[in-house]
Coordinates of C-alpha atoms in Angstrom, one line a residue:
M14 CA -134.1 43.4 22.6
N15 CA -134.3 46.5 24.9
L16 CA -133.3 50.2 24.7
V17 CA -131.2 50.9 27.7
H18 CA -130.9 54.4 29.3
V19 CA -127.7 54.8 31.5
I20 CA -126.0 57.3 33.6
P21 CA -122.3 57.3 32.7
I22 CA -120.3 57.2 35.9
A23 CA -117.5 59.5 34.8
S24 CA -116.4 63.2 35.0
G25 CA -116.2 65.5 31.9
I26 CA -119.2 64.1 30.1
G27 CA -121.8 66.8 29.4
K28 CA -124.7 64.4 28.8
E29 CA -126.8 63.4 31.9
K30 CA -128.0 60.2 30.2
L31 CA -126.8 58.0 27.2
S32 CA -128.8 55.3 25.4
Y33 CA -127.7 51.9 24.2
W34 CA -129.2 48.6 23.2
S35 CA -128.9 45.3 24.8
S36 CA -130.4 41.8 24.7
L37 CA -129.6 41.4 28.5
N38 CA -132.2 41.7 31.1
L39 CA -131.2 44.9 32.8
T40 CA -133.1 46.6 35.7
P41 CA -132.6 50.1 37.1
G42 CA -129.5 50.1 39.6
T43 CA -127.5 47.6 37.6
L44 CA -123.9 48.5 36.9
V45 CA -122.9 47.9 33.3
E46 CA -120.0 48.7 31.0
V47 CA -120.5 50.8 27.9
P48 CA -118.4 52.4 25.2
I49 CA -117.9 56.2 25.6
R50 CA -115.4 58.1 23.4
G51 CA -113.6 54.9 22.2
K52 CA -113.1 53.7 25.9
M53 CA -115.1 51.4 28.1
A54 CA -116.6 53.1 31.2
P55 CA -119.0 52.0 34.0
A56 CA -122.5 53.2 33.8
M57 CA -125.7 52.8 35.9
V58 CA -128.9 51.6 34.3
F59 CA -131.6 54.2 34.9
E60 CA -134.4 52.9 32.7
T61 CA -135.1 50.3 30.1
E62 CA -137.8 50.0 27.4
S63 CA -138.5 47.6 24.6
V64 CA -137.1 48.4 21.2
A65 CA -140.6 47.8 19.8
E66 CA -142.0 50.6 22.0
A67 CA -139.1 53.0 21.2
K68 CA -138.9 52.1 17.5
Q69 CA -139.8 55.7 16.4
S70 CA -137.3 57.4 18.7
I71 CA -134.5 55.1 17.5
K72 CA -135.3 56.0 13.9
D73 CA -135.2 59.7 14.6
S74 CA -131.9 59.5 16.4
S75 CA -128.9 61.1 14.6
F76 CA -126.4 58.6 15.7
K77 CA -125.8 54.9 15.5
M78 CA -126.8 53.3 18.7
K79 CA -124.1 51.2 20.4
K80 CA -124.4 48.0 22.5
V81 CA -124.0 47.5 26.2
E82 CA -120.9 45.5 26.4
R83 CA -121.5 43.6 29.6
K84 CA -123.3 43.6 32.9
I85 CA -121.0 44.0 36.0
K86 CA -123.5 43.6 38.9
D87 CA -127.2 43.5 39.4
N88 CA -129.0 46.0 41.6
I89 CA -125.8 47.1 43.2
M90 CA -127.2 50.5 44.0
D91 CA -130.0 51.4 46.3
K92 CA -132.7 53.4 44.4
N93 CA -132.7 56.0 47.1
F94 CA -128.9 56.6 46.7
L95 CA -129.4 56.9 42.9
E96 CA -132.2 59.5 43.4
T97 CA -130.1 61.4 45.9
A98 CA -127.2 61.5 43.4
Q99 CA -129.5 63.0 40.9
K100 CA -130.7 65.6 43.4
A101 CA -127.2 66.4 44.4
A102 CA -126.4 66.9 40.8
E103 CA -129.1 69.5 40.5
Y104 CA -128.0 71.2 43.7
F105 CA -124.3 71.3 42.8
V106 CA -124.9 72.1 39.0
A107 CA -123.4 68.9 37.7
T108 CA -124.4 65.7 36.0
T109 CA -125.4 62.7 38.0
G110 CA -122.6 60.7 36.4
S111 CA -119.9 63.2 37.7
V112 CA -121.4 63.2 41.2
L113 CA -121.4 59.3 41.3
S114 CA -117.9 59.3 39.9
A115 CA -116.7 61.6 42.7
I116 CA -118.5 60.0 45.5
L117 CA -118.3 56.3 45.1
P118 CA -115.3 54.5 46.3
K119 CA -113.2 52.1 44.3
V120 CA -114.5 49.0 46.0
F121 CA -118.1 49.8 44.6
F122 CA -116.9 49.3 41.1
E123 CA -114.7 46.2 41.6
E124 CA -116.3 43.0 40.3
I125 CA -116.1 40.4 43.2
S126 CA -114.6 37.4 41.4
L127 CA -115.8 34.4 43.5
K128 CA -113.2 31.8 44.4
K129 CA -114.0 28.1 44.5
N130 CA -116.3 27.3 47.3
E131 CA -116.9 31.0 48.0
K132 CA -120.6 32.0 48.5
P133 CA -122.0 35.0 46.7
L134 CA -123.4 37.8 48.6
R135 CA -126.9 37.2 50.0
K136 CA -129.8 38.9 48.4
E137 CA -130.7 41.9 50.6
T138 CA -134.3 41.1 50.6
E139 CA -133.6 37.8 52.3
T140 CA -131.8 39.3 55.4
L141 CA -132.7 43.0 55.8
K142 CA -135.9 44.8 55.8
S143 CA -136.4 48.5 54.9
V144 CA -137.2 50.9 57.8
A145 CA -137.8 53.9 55.4
S146 CA -141.6 53.7 55.6
E147 CA -141.6 53.4 59.4
R148 CA -140.0 56.8 60.1
A149 CA -140.4 60.3 58.9
H150 CA -137.4 62.3 57.9
E151 CA -135.9 64.2 60.8
I152 CA -132.8 66.4 61.4
F153 CA -131.4 66.8 64.9
V154 CA -128.4 68.8 66.2
L155 CA -126.0 68.1 69.0
Q156 CA -123.4 70.5 70.2
S157 CA -121.4 69.4 73.3
E158 CA -117.9 68.1 74.4
R159 CA -116.7 65.0 72.7
E160 CA -117.3 62.4 75.5
E161 CA -120.8 63.7 75.9
R162 CA -121.6 63.4 72.3
Y163 CA -120.3 59.9 72.2
A164 CA -122.5 58.9 75.1
H165 CA -125.5 60.2 73.2
Y166 CA -124.4 58.4 70.0
K167 CA -124.2 55.1 72.0
S168 CA -127.7 55.6 73.2
L169 CA -128.9 56.2 69.7
I170 CA -127.3 53.1 68.4
R171 CA -128.7 51.0 71.2
E172 CA -132.2 52.5 70.4
E173 CA -131.8 51.6 66.6
F174 CA -130.5 48.2 67.3
A175 CA -133.7 47.5 69.5
K176 CA -135.7 48.4 66.3
D177 CA -133.7 46.0 64.2
A178 CA -132.2 49.0 62.4
S179 CA -128.6 50.0 61.6
V180 CA -126.6 53.2 62.1
F181 CA -124.1 55.0 59.7
L182 CA -121.6 57.1 61.6
C183 CA -120.1 59.5 59.0
L184 CA -116.7 61.1 59.7
P185 CA -114.7 63.7 57.5
T186 CA -111.2 62.0 57.5
I187 CA -109.6 58.6 57.9
E188 CA -108.1 59.6 61.2
D189 CA -111.3 60.6 62.6
V190 CA -112.9 57.2 61.5
K191 CA -110.0 55.5 63.5
E192 CA -110.4 57.6 66.6
V193 CA -114.2 57.0 66.7
A194 CA -113.7 53.3 66.1
D195 CA -111.8 53.2 69.6
H196 CA -115.1 54.3 71.3
I197 CA -117.3 51.4 69.9
P198 CA -119.8 50.4 72.5
R199 CA -118.9 47.2 74.3
G200 CA -120.9 44.1 73.0
I201 CA -121.5 45.2 69.4
E202 CA -117.9 44.8 68.1
K203 CA -119.0 41.8 65.9
Y204 CA -121.7 44.0 64.4
T205 CA -119.5 47.0 63.8
F206 CA -117.8 47.7 60.4
I207 CA -115.0 50.2 59.6
L208 CA -114.9 51.5 56.0
H209 CA -112.3 53.9 54.8
S210 CA -109.7 54.2 51.8
D211 CA -106.6 53.6 54.1
L212 CA -107.6 50.0 54.4
S213 CA -105.8 47.5 52.0
A214 CA -107.9 46.5 49.0
K215 CA -108.3 43.0 50.5
E216 CA -109.4 44.4 54.0
L217 CA -111.8 46.9 52.4
K218 CA -113.5 44.3 50.1
S219 CA -113.7 42.0 53.1
A220 CA -115.3 44.7 55.4
W221 CA -117.6 45.7 52.4
R222 CA -118.9 42.1 51.9
A223 CA -119.1 41.4 55.6
S224 CA -121.2 44.6 56.2
L225 CA -123.7 43.5 53.5
E226 CA -123.9 39.9 54.6
E227 CA -124.5 40.6 58.2
P228 CA -128.2 40.0 58.9
H229 CA -128.1 41.6 62.4
S230 CA -128.5 45.4 62.9
S231 CA -125.0 47.0 62.3
L232 CA -122.9 50.1 63.0
I233 CA -121.2 51.3 60.0
I234 CA -118.3 53.8 60.9
G235 CA -116.8 55.4 57.6
T236 CA -116.1 58.4 55.6
G237 CA -118.7 59.9 53.3
A238 CA -117.7 57.8 50.2
F239 CA -119.3 54.8 51.9
L240 CA -122.7 56.3 52.3
C241 CA -123.4 54.3 49.2
L242 CA -123.4 51.1 51.1
P243 CA -126.7 49.4 50.1
R244 CA -128.0 48.3 53.4
R245 CA -131.7 49.0 53.4
D246 CA -132.0 48.9 57.2
I247 CA -129.8 51.9 57.8
S248 CA -132.3 54.3 59.6
T249 CA -130.0 56.9 61.2
V250 CA -127.0 58.8 59.7
I251 CA -124.8 60.7 62.2
V252 CA -122.5 63.3 60.7
E253 CA -119.9 63.8 63.4
K254 CA -117.4 66.8 63.4
E255 CA -120.1 68.6 61.2
S256 CA -118.0 71.8 61.0
S257 CA -114.9 70.1 59.4
R258 CA -113.8 71.7 56.1
S259 CA -112.9 68.2 55.0
F260 CA -116.6 67.3 54.2
K261 CA -116.3 69.6 51.3
M262 CA -114.7 68.1 48.2
Q263 CA -111.9 70.3 46.7
T264 CA -112.3 69.1 43.2
R265 CA -115.2 69.0 40.7
P266 CA -118.1 68.8 41.3
F267 CA -117.3 70.2 44.6
I268 CA -119.8 68.0 46.6
D269 CA -120.4 68.7 50.3
I270 CA -120.8 65.4 52.0
R271 CA -123.0 67.1 54.7
T272 CA -125.5 68.3 52.0
F273 CA -125.4 65.0 50.2
A274 CA -126.2 63.2 53.7
E275 CA -129.1 65.5 54.3
L276 CA -130.5 64.8 50.8
L277 CA -130.0 61.0 51.3
C278 CA -131.8 61.0 54.5
K279 CA -134.7 63.1 53.1
T280 CA -135.0 60.8 50.2
G281 CA -134.9 57.6 52.2
N282 CA -136.9 58.8 55.3
K283 CA -133.9 58.4 57.5
R284 CA -132.9 60.3 60.7
L285 CA -130.0 62.6 60.5
V286 CA -127.9 63.8 63.4
L287 CA -125.4 66.8 63.1
G288 CA -122.9 66.7 65.9
D289 CA -119.8 68.7 66.9
T290 CA -118.2 70.6 69.7
I291 CA -118.8 73.7 67.6
L292 CA -121.4 73.5 64.9
R293 CA -121.2 75.6 61.8
T294 CA -122.9 79.0 62.0
E295 CA -125.3 78.0 59.3
T296 CA -126.4 74.9 61.4
I297 CA -126.9 77.1 64.6
A298 CA -129.0 79.6 62.6
R299 CA -131.3 76.8 61.4
Y300 CA -131.4 75.7 65.0
R301 CA -132.4 79.2 66.1
D302 CA -135.1 79.4 63.5
H303 CA -136.6 76.1 64.9
E304 CA -135.8 74.2 61.8
L305 CA -133.5 71.8 63.5
P306 CA -134.5 70.4 66.9
E307 CA -131.9 69.4 69.5
I308 CA -131.3 65.8 70.8
A309 CA -130.1 67.4 74.1
P310 CA -129.8 71.0 75.2
L311 CA -126.9 72.6 73.2
K312 CA -123.8 73.7 75.1
F313 CA -122.6 77.3 74.3
R314 CA -119.9 77.4 77.0
F315 CA -116.8 75.2 77.2
L316 CA -114.5 75.4 80.1
T317 CA -110.9 74.0 80.2
T318 CA -109.0 72.5 83.1
S319 CA -105.7 73.7 81.7
A320 CA -104.3 77.0 82.8
Q321 CA -104.5 79.7 79.9
Q322 CA -102.0 82.4 79.2
V323 CA -102.0 85.1 76.5
V324 CA -98.7 86.6 75.5
D325 CA -98.7 89.9 73.8
M326 CA -95.7 89.6 71.4
R327 CA -95.8 93.3 70.6
S328 CA -94.6 94.4 74.0
L329 CA -91.8 91.9 73.8
Q330 CA -90.6 93.3 70.5
K331 CA -90.5 96.7 72.0
E332 CA -88.3 95.5 75.0
K333 CA -85.9 94.0 72.6
N334 CA -85.3 97.1 70.4
K335 CA -87.9 95.9 67.8
E336 CA -86.2 92.4 67.3
F337 CA -88.7 90.0 65.8
R338 CA -89.1 87.1 68.0
V339 CA -91.0 84.0 67.3
L340 CA -91.0 82.5 70.9
S341 CA -91.8 84.3 74.1
E342 CA -89.8 83.6 77.2
D343 CA -93.1 82.0 78.7
L344 CA -93.3 79.5 75.9
V345 CA -89.5 78.7 76.0
E346 CA -90.0 78.1 79.7
L347 CA -93.0 75.9 79.1
I348 CA -90.9 73.8 76.6
R349 CA -88.0 73.5 79.0
K350 CA -90.2 72.5 81.9
G351 CA -92.0 69.9 79.7
K352 CA -88.6 68.4 78.8
D353 CA -87.5 68.3 82.4
E354 CA -90.7 66.6 83.5
S355 CA -90.9 64.3 80.4
E356 CA -94.1 66.1 79.2
N357 CA -94.7 66.6 75.6
T358 CA -95.7 69.8 74.1
F359 CA -97.6 70.7 70.9
I360 CA -97.2 74.1 69.2
F361 CA -99.5 75.0 66.4
T362 CA -98.4 77.3 63.5
S363 CA -100.7 78.4 60.8
R364 CA -98.0 78.5 58.1
R365 CA -95.5 76.1 56.4
G366 CA -92.0 77.1 55.6
H367 CA -89.6 79.4 57.5
S368 CA -91.3 82.7 56.8
S369 CA -94.7 83.2 55.2
T370 CA -93.5 86.3 53.3
T371 CA -90.2 88.1 52.4
S372 CA -90.1 91.8 51.5
C373 CA -87.6 94.3 50.6
G374 CA -86.2 96.2 53.7
D375 CA -85.8 99.4 51.6
C376 CA -89.0 99.8 49.5
G377 CA -91.3 97.1 51.1
T378 CA -92.0 95.2 47.8
L379 CA -92.8 91.5 48.5
V380 CA -90.9 88.6 46.8
T381 CA -93.5 86.9 44.6
C382 CA -93.8 84.0 42.2
L383 CA -92.7 84.9 38.6
S384 CA -95.6 82.6 37.3
C385 CA -98.6 83.4 39.4
Q386 CA -97.5 86.4 41.5
T387 CA -98.3 84.7 44.8
P388 CA -96.1 85.8 47.7
L389 CA -93.2 83.2 48.0
V390 CA -92.6 81.3 51.2
L391 CA -89.1 81.0 52.5
H392 CA -87.9 77.3 53.3
K393 CA -84.7 76.0 54.8
Q394 CA -83.5 73.0 52.8
S395 CA -81.8 70.3 54.9
A396 CA -79.1 69.6 52.4
G397 CA -76.3 72.1 53.3
G398 CA -78.8 74.2 55.2
R399 CA -79.4 76.3 52.1
S400 CA -82.6 78.4 51.8
V401 CA -85.0 78.4 48.9
F402 CA -88.3 80.2 47.8
I403 CA -91.2 78.0 47.2
C404 CA -94.6 79.0 45.7
H405 CA -97.3 77.0 47.6
K406 CA -99.7 77.7 44.7
C407 CA -98.0 76.6 41.6
G408 CA -94.9 75.0 43.0
E409 CA -92.3 77.2 41.5
K410 CA -88.8 77.0 43.3
R411 CA -85.9 79.5 43.1
G412 CA -82.8 80.3 45.1
T413 CA -82.6 83.2 47.6
A414 CA -79.6 84.9 46.0
E415 CA -81.6 87.7 44.3
K416 CA -82.2 91.3 44.6
C417 CA -85.5 93.2 44.9
G418 CA -87.3 93.1 41.6
Y419 CA -88.4 96.7 42.1
C420 CA -85.6 98.7 43.6
G421 CA -82.6 96.4 43.2
S422 CA -81.9 96.3 46.9
W423 CA -80.2 93.2 48.4
K424 CA -81.9 93.8 51.7
L425 CA -84.6 91.1 51.7
V426 CA -86.2 90.6 55.1
P427 CA -88.1 87.4 56.0
L428 CA -91.4 88.1 57.8
G429 CA -94.1 86.1 59.5
V430 CA -94.0 82.9 61.6
G431 CA -93.5 79.7 59.6
I432 CA -93.1 76.4 61.0
E433 CA -89.5 76.0 60.0
R434 CA -88.7 79.3 61.7
V435 CA -90.2 78.1 65.0
A436 CA -88.2 74.9 64.8
E437 CA -85.0 76.9 64.1
E438 CA -85.5 79.1 67.2
I439 CA -86.4 76.2 69.5
N440 CA -83.2 74.4 68.4
E441 CA -81.2 77.6 68.9
Q442 CA -82.5 78.1 72.5
I443 CA -82.9 74.5 73.5
P444 CA -80.6 72.5 71.3
E445 CA -80.8 69.3 73.3
I446 CA -84.7 68.9 72.8
K447 CA -86.3 66.6 70.2
V448 CA -88.5 68.5 67.8
F449 CA -90.9 66.9 65.2
R450 CA -92.6 68.6 62.4
F451 CA -96.1 67.8 61.1
D452 CA -97.2 69.7 57.9
S453 CA -98.0 69.1 54.3
D454 CA -94.1 68.9 53.5
T455 CA -93.3 66.3 56.2
A456 CA -96.5 64.3 56.5
N457 CA -97.6 64.1 53.0
T458 CA -99.0 60.5 53.3
V459 CA -101.1 58.7 56.1
K460 CA -98.1 56.3 56.7
K461 CA -95.7 59.3 57.3
S462 CA -98.2 61.1 59.4
Q463 CA -98.7 58.1 61.7
E464 CA -94.9 57.5 61.9
I465 CA -94.3 61.1 63.0
L466 CA -97.0 60.9 65.6
K467 CA -95.6 57.5 66.9
N468 CA -92.0 59.0 67.2
F469 CA -93.3 62.1 69.0
T470 CA -95.5 60.2 71.6
S471 CA -92.6 57.7 72.2
S472 CA -90.2 60.6 72.9
P473 CA -91.0 62.0 76.4
G474 CA -90.3 65.7 76.7
S475 CA -90.3 66.3 73.0
V476 CA -92.1 69.0 70.9
L477 CA -94.4 68.6 68.0
L478 CA -94.8 71.6 65.6
G479 CA -97.8 71.3 63.5
T480 CA -100.2 73.0 61.1
E481 CA -103.9 72.4 60.8
K482 CA -103.0 69.1 59.2
A483 CA -101.8 67.7 62.5
L484 CA -105.0 68.4 64.5
P485 CA -107.1 65.2 63.5
Y486 CA -104.2 63.1 64.8
L487 CA -104.1 64.8 68.2
R488 CA -107.0 63.9 70.6
S489 CA -108.4 66.0 73.3
H490 CA -106.4 66.1 76.5
S491 CA -103.8 63.8 75.0
L492 CA -100.8 66.1 75.9
A493 CA -99.7 68.0 78.9
N494 CA -99.0 71.3 77.2
A495 CA -100.0 73.1 74.0
A496 CA -99.5 76.5 72.5
I497 CA -100.3 78.6 69.4
A498 CA -97.1 80.3 68.0
S499 CA -99.2 82.6 65.9
F500 CA -102.2 82.6 63.6
D501 CA -102.5 86.3 63.3
S502 CA -102.0 86.0 59.5
L503 CA -105.5 84.2 59.3
F504 CA -107.1 87.6 60.2
S505 CA -105.7 89.1 57.1
L506 CA -107.9 86.9 54.9
P507 CA -110.9 88.8 53.4
D508 CA -113.2 85.9 53.9
F509 CA -116.7 85.5 55.3
R510 CA -115.7 82.4 57.2
T511 CA -112.5 83.8 58.7
N512 CA -113.8 84.4 62.3
E513 CA -115.5 81.0 62.3
R514 CA -112.2 79.3 61.2
V515 CA -110.1 81.1 63.8
L516 CA -112.5 80.1 66.6
H517 CA -112.5 76.4 65.5
L518 CA -108.7 76.3 65.4
L519 CA -108.3 78.1 68.8
L520 CA -110.8 75.7 70.5
R521 CA -109.4 72.6 68.9
V522 CA -105.9 73.4 70.2
R523 CA -107.2 74.7 73.5
E524 CA -108.8 71.3 74.1
I525 CA -105.7 69.3 73.7
P526 CA -103.5 70.0 76.9
T527 CA -104.3 68.9 80.4
K528 CA -101.9 71.4 82.1
K529 CA -100.9 74.6 80.2
F530 CA -102.1 76.4 77.0
I531 CA -100.4 79.6 75.8
L532 CA -101.6 81.8 73.1
Q533 CA -99.1 84.2 71.4
T534 CA -100.4 87.0 69.4
R535 CA -99.3 90.3 67.9
M536 CA -102.8 91.7 67.4
G537 CA -104.0 91.9 70.9
I538 CA -107.1 90.1 72.0
Q539 CA -109.6 90.3 69.1
P540 CA -113.3 89.7 70.1
V541 CA -113.2 86.2 68.6
L542 CA -110.1 85.3 70.5
E543 CA -111.7 86.5 73.8
Q544 CA -114.8 84.4 73.0
G545 CA -112.7 81.4 72.3
L546 CA -110.5 81.7 75.4
S547 CA -113.5 82.1 77.6
G548 CA -115.3 79.3 75.7
N549 CA -118.3 81.7 75.1
L550 CA -119.9 80.6 71.9
L551 CA -123.3 82.2 72.5
D552 CA -121.9 85.6 71.9
F553 CA -119.9 84.5 68.9
Y554 CA -122.9 83.0 67.3
K555 CA -125.0 86.0 67.9
E556 CA -122.5 88.5 66.3
E557 CA -121.7 86.0 63.5
I558 CA -125.3 85.5 62.5
K559 CA -126.1 89.2 62.7
E560 CA -123.1 90.1 60.5
R561 CA -123.9 87.4 58.0
E562 CA -127.5 88.5 57.7
E563 CA -126.4 92.1 57.2
F564 CA -124.1 91.2 54.3
G565 CA -126.3 88.4 53.0
Y566 CA -124.0 85.5 53.5
P567 CA -124.9 81.8 54.3
P568 CA -127.2 80.7 55.8
F569 CA -129.3 83.7 54.4
S570 CA -128.1 83.0 50.8
T571 CA -126.6 80.4 48.6
L572 CA -123.4 81.3 47.1
I573 CA -122.2 80.0 43.7
K574 CA -118.6 80.7 42.7
I575 CA -117.7 80.4 39.0
S576 CA -114.0 80.2 38.4
L577 CA -111.7 80.2 35.3
S578 CA -107.9 80.0 35.1
G579 CA -105.5 80.7 32.2
K580 CA -103.9 83.7 30.4
K581 CA -105.0 86.8 31.9
D582 CA -106.5 88.6 28.9
A583 CA -108.5 85.5 27.9
V584 CA -109.6 84.8 31.4
V585 CA -110.7 88.5 31.9
S586 CA -112.8 88.6 28.6
Q587 CA -114.5 85.2 29.2
I588 CA -115.4 86.0 32.8
K589 CA -116.8 89.2 31.8
E590 CA -119.0 87.3 29.1
A591 CA -120.1 85.0 31.9
E592 CA -121.0 88.0 34.1
K593 CA -123.3 89.2 31.3
L594 CA -124.8 85.8 30.9
L595 CA -125.6 85.8 34.5
N596 CA -126.5 89.5 34.7
K597 CA -130.2 88.7 35.8
W598 CA -128.7 87.3 39.1
D599 CA -126.3 90.3 39.7
A600 CA -123.1 88.2 39.1
V601 CA -120.0 90.0 40.3
S602 CA -116.4 89.2 39.0
F603 CA -113.1 89.7 40.9
P604 CA -109.6 88.3 40.7
A605 CA -108.6 85.4 42.9
W606 CA -106.6 86.2 46.0
N607 CA -102.9 86.9 45.9
Q608 CA -102.4 87.6 42.2
G609 CA -100.3 90.3 40.6
E610 CA -101.0 92.3 37.5
E611 CA -98.5 90.5 35.3
A612 CA -99.5 86.9 36.3
K613 CA -99.3 84.4 33.4
A614 CA -101.5 81.8 35.1
Y615 CA -104.4 83.9 36.1
T616 CA -107.6 83.1 38.0
M617 CA -110.9 85.0 38.3
H618 CA -114.1 84.3 40.0
A619 CA -117.7 85.4 39.3
L620 CA -120.0 85.3 42.3
V621 CA -123.7 84.7 42.3
K622 CA -125.6 85.3 45.6
I623 CA -129.3 84.3 45.7
P624 CA -131.7 83.9 48.6
K625 CA -131.4 80.5 50.2
K626 CA -135.1 79.6 49.5
N627 CA -134.6 80.4 45.8
W628 CA -132.1 77.6 45.1
I629 CA -132.5 75.5 43.1
D630 CA -133.3 78.0 40.3
E631 CA -133.9 76.0 37.1
E632 CA -133.1 78.9 34.8
L633 CA -129.9 79.8 36.5
S634 CA -128.8 76.1 36.4
R635 CA -129.3 75.9 32.7
K636 CA -127.2 79.1 32.3
L637 CA -124.4 77.7 34.4
L638 CA -124.5 74.3 32.7
S639 CA -124.1 76.1 29.4
L640 CA -120.8 77.5 30.2
P641 CA -117.7 76.0 28.6
P642 CA -116.1 73.0 30.5
A643 CA -113.1 75.3 31.4
F644 CA -115.4 77.0 33.9
S645 CA -115.7 75.4 37.3
I646 CA -118.9 75.8 39.4
N647 CA -118.7 75.6 43.1
V648 CA -122.0 75.8 45.1
D649 CA -121.6 76.5 48.8
P650 CA -117.8 77.2 48.5
E651 CA -115.8 77.0 51.8
T652 CA -114.0 80.3 50.7
L653 CA -114.5 83.0 48.3
L654 CA -110.7 83.7 47.7

């Protein structure tokens, strides 16, 4: 009889470890099923001890110890991965179980029911050797154009294969995985395994099993969820598109796959490579301080073969008696020319809907959501062509037949450039052209996204209007023409990553076309736009690092955002109490972005900023973990808004 200490793989459980008894022979890393709150849940065995040795602690316990119901799989998890999950839990102020629950894919938990004549998985020790002891932990950076990066990756893969070692190529999204899979080096196709959640259950299970049974060195291409693959011979992890915001999970415990990969490689003595066309400012700062060596000289200037043109929309508005225009004559001519020559055009718009805001023409008051006070976005509904206001924060919908809530005026004026407004103006000026939309409203599944892209590419001379959601589906130099209708609204966001985000978007759209690129703006050429258009990253990084150091933003600090939502009075009171609890660390509270004074669903944040070298702070972690479950804790948030 044994006392078994397990880590419950579930969110919302405040305990790091739970204890049970079992007569089974269970070793650390074994997946079991245990009763928790009247339900069965998976758990990972962390430690076992004999009941005889633990007799006194069992007697002293204040609860009746329950039994481990069943063993699911032996030694399914690599010990380095389990240790990494524990370190990640400390870093992101969570329990190990919540980290495992968030990061492990569904296939990990599925018991493989063997069919007749089906062989079980080989024991890893029979086919694979660990390379951890043969290499010291190293982190390298690579900043260059895509094709150049891929050439370096192919070289690294050949190098590792020569050492009987495997490589994991980690991508932020499913589409990125599919794109990179098209560039697999010739000759190793049979040793390459693709893992992502868009595969069918059967395909994913088959790929998972095959990747573990293959005795030869292998290349694993997958999203971050599959870093748990228990192949002991993986010696190099490549994090491609390192700057992608998709690496940061948007739900608790807000894990950043880049941080997790770094912890995993450090724990297992693996080599980590961070690659992108534009690396994050934090990564470049570490490179500048000689913390991260380069694989090849980093490129800080990117040229383009397409012709570039900047159109100042302010001057056009003056010429037309202040008429608000979405498309310049130059962009309309580019679309027409593309149609005549059967060349497709992509137009980027940063906002969904028809108009990003609507205001009263008499008093200037914005039309806002009655529930959360967020400015409503005007949408044109297809049925009957009617318009409707939609809140992109809480989902509230209401008709447009209303007066100003402040002065009672009927003069409500739509402002801003939304994707529907761009489509409307194109159809008015060039009615015969095919226009496709790609945003969260039209491409809300992978299947729909792929269908839109297929229809667009098979329609010569057509136009694709897309938000940031479309960019992973469009490959560099895949279209003749591209334009940015407007992303001036992004500059209004009071966030420390705004300039970096604008630069990334600009360069990602700029690298798509082979012939012509047009940028429309109503703000004039801001420094970051000038740097992006010239491809001069060195000046951008110098200014950005200097500014972040001055204000104490990452990489010079670790930011911890504590958030709470609910009724305003209760939220304000509880956030202030949390602020007092964290007073030693100078916590500062503030309301979330775009909220009115009378909001019913109200959100506030408290921000803790500590020097990078001081995190992890054990005392601060205990304080944060003592907060009620309604508080969410986000370490290294992508935004402070």
